[in-house]
mmCIF file of C-alpha atoms in Angstrom:
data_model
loop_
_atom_site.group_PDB
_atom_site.id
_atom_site.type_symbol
_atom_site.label_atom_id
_atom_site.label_comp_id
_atom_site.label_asym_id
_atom_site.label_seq_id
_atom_site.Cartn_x
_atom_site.Cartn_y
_atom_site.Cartn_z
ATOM 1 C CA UNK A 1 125.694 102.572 107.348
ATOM 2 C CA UNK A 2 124.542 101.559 110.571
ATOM 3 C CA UNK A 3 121.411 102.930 111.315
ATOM 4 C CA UNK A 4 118.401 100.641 111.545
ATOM 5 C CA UNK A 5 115.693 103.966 110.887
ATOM 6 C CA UNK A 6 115.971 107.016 108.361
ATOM 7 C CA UNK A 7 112.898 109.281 108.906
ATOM 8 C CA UNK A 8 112.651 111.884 105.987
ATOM 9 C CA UNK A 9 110.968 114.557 105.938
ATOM 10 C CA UNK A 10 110.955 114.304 101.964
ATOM 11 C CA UNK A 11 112.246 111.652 99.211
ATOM 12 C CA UNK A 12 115.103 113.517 98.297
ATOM 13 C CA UNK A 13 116.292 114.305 101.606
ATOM 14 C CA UNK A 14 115.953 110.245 102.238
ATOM 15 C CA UNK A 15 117.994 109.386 99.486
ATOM 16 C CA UNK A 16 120.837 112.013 100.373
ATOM 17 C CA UNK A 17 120.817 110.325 103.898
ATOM 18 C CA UNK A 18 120.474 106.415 102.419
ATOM 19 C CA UNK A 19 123.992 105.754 102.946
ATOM 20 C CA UNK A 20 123.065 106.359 107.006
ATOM 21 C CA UNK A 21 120.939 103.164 106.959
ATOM 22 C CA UNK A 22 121.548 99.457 106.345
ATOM 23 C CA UNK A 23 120.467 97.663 103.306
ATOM 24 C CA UNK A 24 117.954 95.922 105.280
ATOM 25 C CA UNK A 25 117.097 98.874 107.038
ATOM 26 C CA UNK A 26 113.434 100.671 107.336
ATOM 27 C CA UNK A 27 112.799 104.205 105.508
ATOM 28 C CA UNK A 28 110.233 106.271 106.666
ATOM 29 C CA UNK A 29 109.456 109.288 104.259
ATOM 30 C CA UNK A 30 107.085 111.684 103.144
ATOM 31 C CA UNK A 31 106.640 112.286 99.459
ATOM 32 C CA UNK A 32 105.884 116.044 99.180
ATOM 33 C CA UNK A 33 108.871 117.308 97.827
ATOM 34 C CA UNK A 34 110.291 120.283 99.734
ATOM 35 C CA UNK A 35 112.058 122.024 96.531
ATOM 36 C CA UNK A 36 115.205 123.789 97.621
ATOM 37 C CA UNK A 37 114.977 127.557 96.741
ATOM 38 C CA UNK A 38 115.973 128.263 92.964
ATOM 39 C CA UNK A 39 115.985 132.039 91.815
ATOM 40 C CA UNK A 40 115.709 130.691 88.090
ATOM 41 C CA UNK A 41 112.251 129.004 89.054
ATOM 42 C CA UNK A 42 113.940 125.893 87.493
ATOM 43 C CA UNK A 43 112.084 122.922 88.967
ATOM 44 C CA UNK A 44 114.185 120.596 86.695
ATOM 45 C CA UNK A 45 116.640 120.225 89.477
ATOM 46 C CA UNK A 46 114.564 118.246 91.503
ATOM 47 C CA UNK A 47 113.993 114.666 89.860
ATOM 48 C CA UNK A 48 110.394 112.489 89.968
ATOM 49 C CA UNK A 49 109.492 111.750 93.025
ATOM 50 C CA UNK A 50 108.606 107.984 91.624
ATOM 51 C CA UNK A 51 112.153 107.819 90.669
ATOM 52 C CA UNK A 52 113.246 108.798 93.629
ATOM 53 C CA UNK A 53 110.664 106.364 95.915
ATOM 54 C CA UNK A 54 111.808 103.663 93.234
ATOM 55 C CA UNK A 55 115.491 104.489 94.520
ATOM 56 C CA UNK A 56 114.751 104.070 97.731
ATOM 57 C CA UNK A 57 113.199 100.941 97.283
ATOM 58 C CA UNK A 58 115.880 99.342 95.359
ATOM 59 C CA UNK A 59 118.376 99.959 98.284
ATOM 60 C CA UNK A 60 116.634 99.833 101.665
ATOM 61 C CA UNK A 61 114.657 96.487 102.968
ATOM 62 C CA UNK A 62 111.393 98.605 103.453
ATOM 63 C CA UNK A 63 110.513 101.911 102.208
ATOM 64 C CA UNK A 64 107.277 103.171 104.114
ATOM 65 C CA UNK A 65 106.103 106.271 101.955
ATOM 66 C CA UNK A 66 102.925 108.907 102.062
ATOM 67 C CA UNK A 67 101.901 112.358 101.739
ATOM 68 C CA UNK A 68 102.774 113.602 105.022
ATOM 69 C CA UNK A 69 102.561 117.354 104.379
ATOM 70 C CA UNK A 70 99.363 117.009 103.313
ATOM 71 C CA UNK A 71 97.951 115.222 106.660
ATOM 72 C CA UNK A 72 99.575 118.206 108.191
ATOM 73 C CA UNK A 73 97.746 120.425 106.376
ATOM 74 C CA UNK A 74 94.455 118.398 106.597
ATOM 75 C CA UNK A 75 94.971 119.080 110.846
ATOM 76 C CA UNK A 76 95.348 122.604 110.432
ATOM 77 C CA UNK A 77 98.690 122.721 111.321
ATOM 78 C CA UNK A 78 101.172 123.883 108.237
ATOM 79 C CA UNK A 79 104.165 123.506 110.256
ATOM 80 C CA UNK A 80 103.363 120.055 111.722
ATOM 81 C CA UNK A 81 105.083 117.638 109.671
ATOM 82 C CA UNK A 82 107.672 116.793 112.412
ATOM 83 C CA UNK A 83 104.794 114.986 114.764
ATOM 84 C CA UNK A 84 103.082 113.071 111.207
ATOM 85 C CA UNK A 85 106.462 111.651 110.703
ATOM 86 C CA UNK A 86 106.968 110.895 114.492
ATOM 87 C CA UNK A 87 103.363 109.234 114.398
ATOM 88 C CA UNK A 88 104.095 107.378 111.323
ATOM 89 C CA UNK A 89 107.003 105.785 112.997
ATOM 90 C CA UNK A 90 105.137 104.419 116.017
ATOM 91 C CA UNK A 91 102.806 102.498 112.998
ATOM 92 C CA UNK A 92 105.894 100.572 111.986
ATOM 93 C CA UNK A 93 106.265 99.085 115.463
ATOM 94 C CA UNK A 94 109.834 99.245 115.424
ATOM 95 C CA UNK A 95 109.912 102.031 118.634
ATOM 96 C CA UNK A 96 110.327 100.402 121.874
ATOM 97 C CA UNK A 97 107.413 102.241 123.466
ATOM 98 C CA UNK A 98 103.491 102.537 123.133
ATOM 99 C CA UNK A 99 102.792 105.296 121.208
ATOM 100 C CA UNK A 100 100.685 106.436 124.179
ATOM 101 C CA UNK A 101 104.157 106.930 126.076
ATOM 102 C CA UNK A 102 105.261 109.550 123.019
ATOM 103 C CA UNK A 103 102.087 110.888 123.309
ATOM 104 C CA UNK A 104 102.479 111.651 126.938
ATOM 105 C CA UNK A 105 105.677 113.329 125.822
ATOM 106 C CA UNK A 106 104.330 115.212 123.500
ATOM 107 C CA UNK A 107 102.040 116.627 126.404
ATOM 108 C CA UNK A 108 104.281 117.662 128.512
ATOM 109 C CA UNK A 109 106.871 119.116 126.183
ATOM 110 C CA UNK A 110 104.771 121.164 123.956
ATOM 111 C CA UNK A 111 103.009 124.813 124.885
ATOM 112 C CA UNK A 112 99.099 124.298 125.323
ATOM 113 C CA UNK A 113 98.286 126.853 122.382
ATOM 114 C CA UNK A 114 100.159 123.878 120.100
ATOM 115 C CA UNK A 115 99.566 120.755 121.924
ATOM 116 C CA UNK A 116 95.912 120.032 120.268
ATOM 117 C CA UNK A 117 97.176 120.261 116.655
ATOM 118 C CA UNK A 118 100.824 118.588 117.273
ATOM 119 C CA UNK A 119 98.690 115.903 119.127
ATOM 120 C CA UNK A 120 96.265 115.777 115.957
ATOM 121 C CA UNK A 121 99.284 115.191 113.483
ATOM 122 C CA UNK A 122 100.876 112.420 115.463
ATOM 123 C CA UNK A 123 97.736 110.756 115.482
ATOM 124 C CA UNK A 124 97.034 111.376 112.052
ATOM 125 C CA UNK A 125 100.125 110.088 111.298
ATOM 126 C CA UNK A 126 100.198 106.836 113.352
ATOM 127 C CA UNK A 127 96.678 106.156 111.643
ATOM 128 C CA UNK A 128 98.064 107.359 107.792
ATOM 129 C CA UNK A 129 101.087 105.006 108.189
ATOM 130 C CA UNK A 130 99.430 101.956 110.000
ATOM 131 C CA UNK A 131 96.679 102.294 106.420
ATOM 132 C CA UNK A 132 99.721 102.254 104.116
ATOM 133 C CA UNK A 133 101.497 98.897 106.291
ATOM 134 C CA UNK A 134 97.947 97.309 105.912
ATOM 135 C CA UNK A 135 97.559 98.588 102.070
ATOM 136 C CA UNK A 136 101.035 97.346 100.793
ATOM 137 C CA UNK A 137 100.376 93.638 102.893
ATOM 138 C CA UNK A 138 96.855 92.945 101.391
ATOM 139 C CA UNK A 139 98.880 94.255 98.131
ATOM 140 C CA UNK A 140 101.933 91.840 98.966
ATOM 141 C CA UNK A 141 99.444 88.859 99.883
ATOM 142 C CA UNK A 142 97.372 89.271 96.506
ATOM 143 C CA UNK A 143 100.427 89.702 94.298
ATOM 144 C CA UNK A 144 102.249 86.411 96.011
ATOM 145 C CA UNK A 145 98.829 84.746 95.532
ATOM 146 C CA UNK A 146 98.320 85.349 91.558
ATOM 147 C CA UNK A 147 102.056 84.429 91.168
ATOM 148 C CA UNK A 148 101.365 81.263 93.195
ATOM 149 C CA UNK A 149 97.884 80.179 91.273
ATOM 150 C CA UNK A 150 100.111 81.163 88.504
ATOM 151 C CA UNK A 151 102.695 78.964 88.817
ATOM 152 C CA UNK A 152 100.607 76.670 90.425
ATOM 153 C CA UNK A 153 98.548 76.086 86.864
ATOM 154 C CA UNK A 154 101.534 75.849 84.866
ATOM 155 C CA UNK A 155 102.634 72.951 86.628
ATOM 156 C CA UNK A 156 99.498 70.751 85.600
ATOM 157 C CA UNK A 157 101.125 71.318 81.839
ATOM 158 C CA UNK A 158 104.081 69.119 82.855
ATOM 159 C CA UNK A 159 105.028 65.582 81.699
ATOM 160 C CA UNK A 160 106.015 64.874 86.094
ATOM 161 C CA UNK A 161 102.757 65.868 86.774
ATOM 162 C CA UNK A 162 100.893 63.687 84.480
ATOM 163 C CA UNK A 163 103.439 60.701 85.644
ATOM 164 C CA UNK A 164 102.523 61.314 89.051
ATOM 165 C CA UNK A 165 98.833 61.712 88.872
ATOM 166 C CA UNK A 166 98.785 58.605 86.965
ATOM 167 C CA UNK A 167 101.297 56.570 89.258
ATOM 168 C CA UNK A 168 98.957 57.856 92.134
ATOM 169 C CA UNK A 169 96.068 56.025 90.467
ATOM 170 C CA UNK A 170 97.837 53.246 89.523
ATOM 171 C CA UNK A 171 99.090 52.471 92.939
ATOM 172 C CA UNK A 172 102.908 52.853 91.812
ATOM 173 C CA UNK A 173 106.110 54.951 92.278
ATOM 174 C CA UNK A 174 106.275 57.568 89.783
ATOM 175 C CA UNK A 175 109.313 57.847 87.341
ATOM 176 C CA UNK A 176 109.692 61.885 87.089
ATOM 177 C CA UNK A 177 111.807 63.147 84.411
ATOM 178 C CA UNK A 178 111.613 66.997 85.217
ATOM 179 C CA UNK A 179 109.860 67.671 82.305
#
């Protein structure tokens, strides 16, 4: 496992490919299953996407997931998936160029009757992805602030901190017992 970037074009697809990344490596995946064909109609083969996010999660250092077929859809553009992904990328900063440079790329490699719509899911993407980093860090922040007032109260329930409010006020060294 050596790659620092798995970009999946579905959670299943990402977890087949996990052992291409490092454990402290960044995942990048849309979570619209694409179901492989079945001629039974079974859908039982493919497992919960939760379970499968929650997979991911458990083994990669960051897991960046969203709906990316659906942003495709949303720009008119069915078969644009590739360029949400590619745009979601860019959001995690971890490319060594602007996203205006891919962009530019973009431009100049795709045919004009395309280029509006491919250019519409990158974007779409870059701004879907950079919402989800900014979601899950006001998320992170607020969880890691109730666990801190949290922990924070508990320890005004202690023997230590009664000694060393009261050896504050008394002008003295406290004697903590770590109770």
């Amino acid at each position: 496992a050596c790659a620092d970037i798995l970009l999946a074009f579905e959670p299943l697809e990402a977890v087949r490919a996990l052992n291409k990344v490092r454990k402290d490596g960044l995942v990048v995946t849309s979570i619209a299953p694409i179901k492989p064909f079945n001629p039974t109609g079974d859908d039982k083969a493919y497992p919960p996407v939760d379970t499968l996010l929650d997979y991911l999660r458990s083994r990669c250092g960051r897991v960046l997931a969203f709906d990316g077929k659906k942003i495709a859809l949303e720009q008119g553009n069915p078969l644009g998936l590739n360029m949400v992904m590619l745009g979601a990328l860019y959001a995690t900063g971890e490319m060594p160029m602007a996203p205006a440079v891919q962009r530019d790329a973009i431009a100049r490699g795709t045919k004009p009757a395309f280029l509006d719509k491919n250019l519409a899911c990158f974007d779409a993407g870059l701004a879907a992805a950079k919402a989800a980093i900014n979601k899950a860090a006001i998320e992170t922040v607020a969880a890691g602030k109730a666990a801190e007032t949290t922990e924070f109260t508990l320890l005004f329930d202690t023997h230590d901190q009664k000694e060393g409010m009261a050896a504050m006020i008394e002008k003295r060294s406290p004697v903590f017992t770590n109770n």
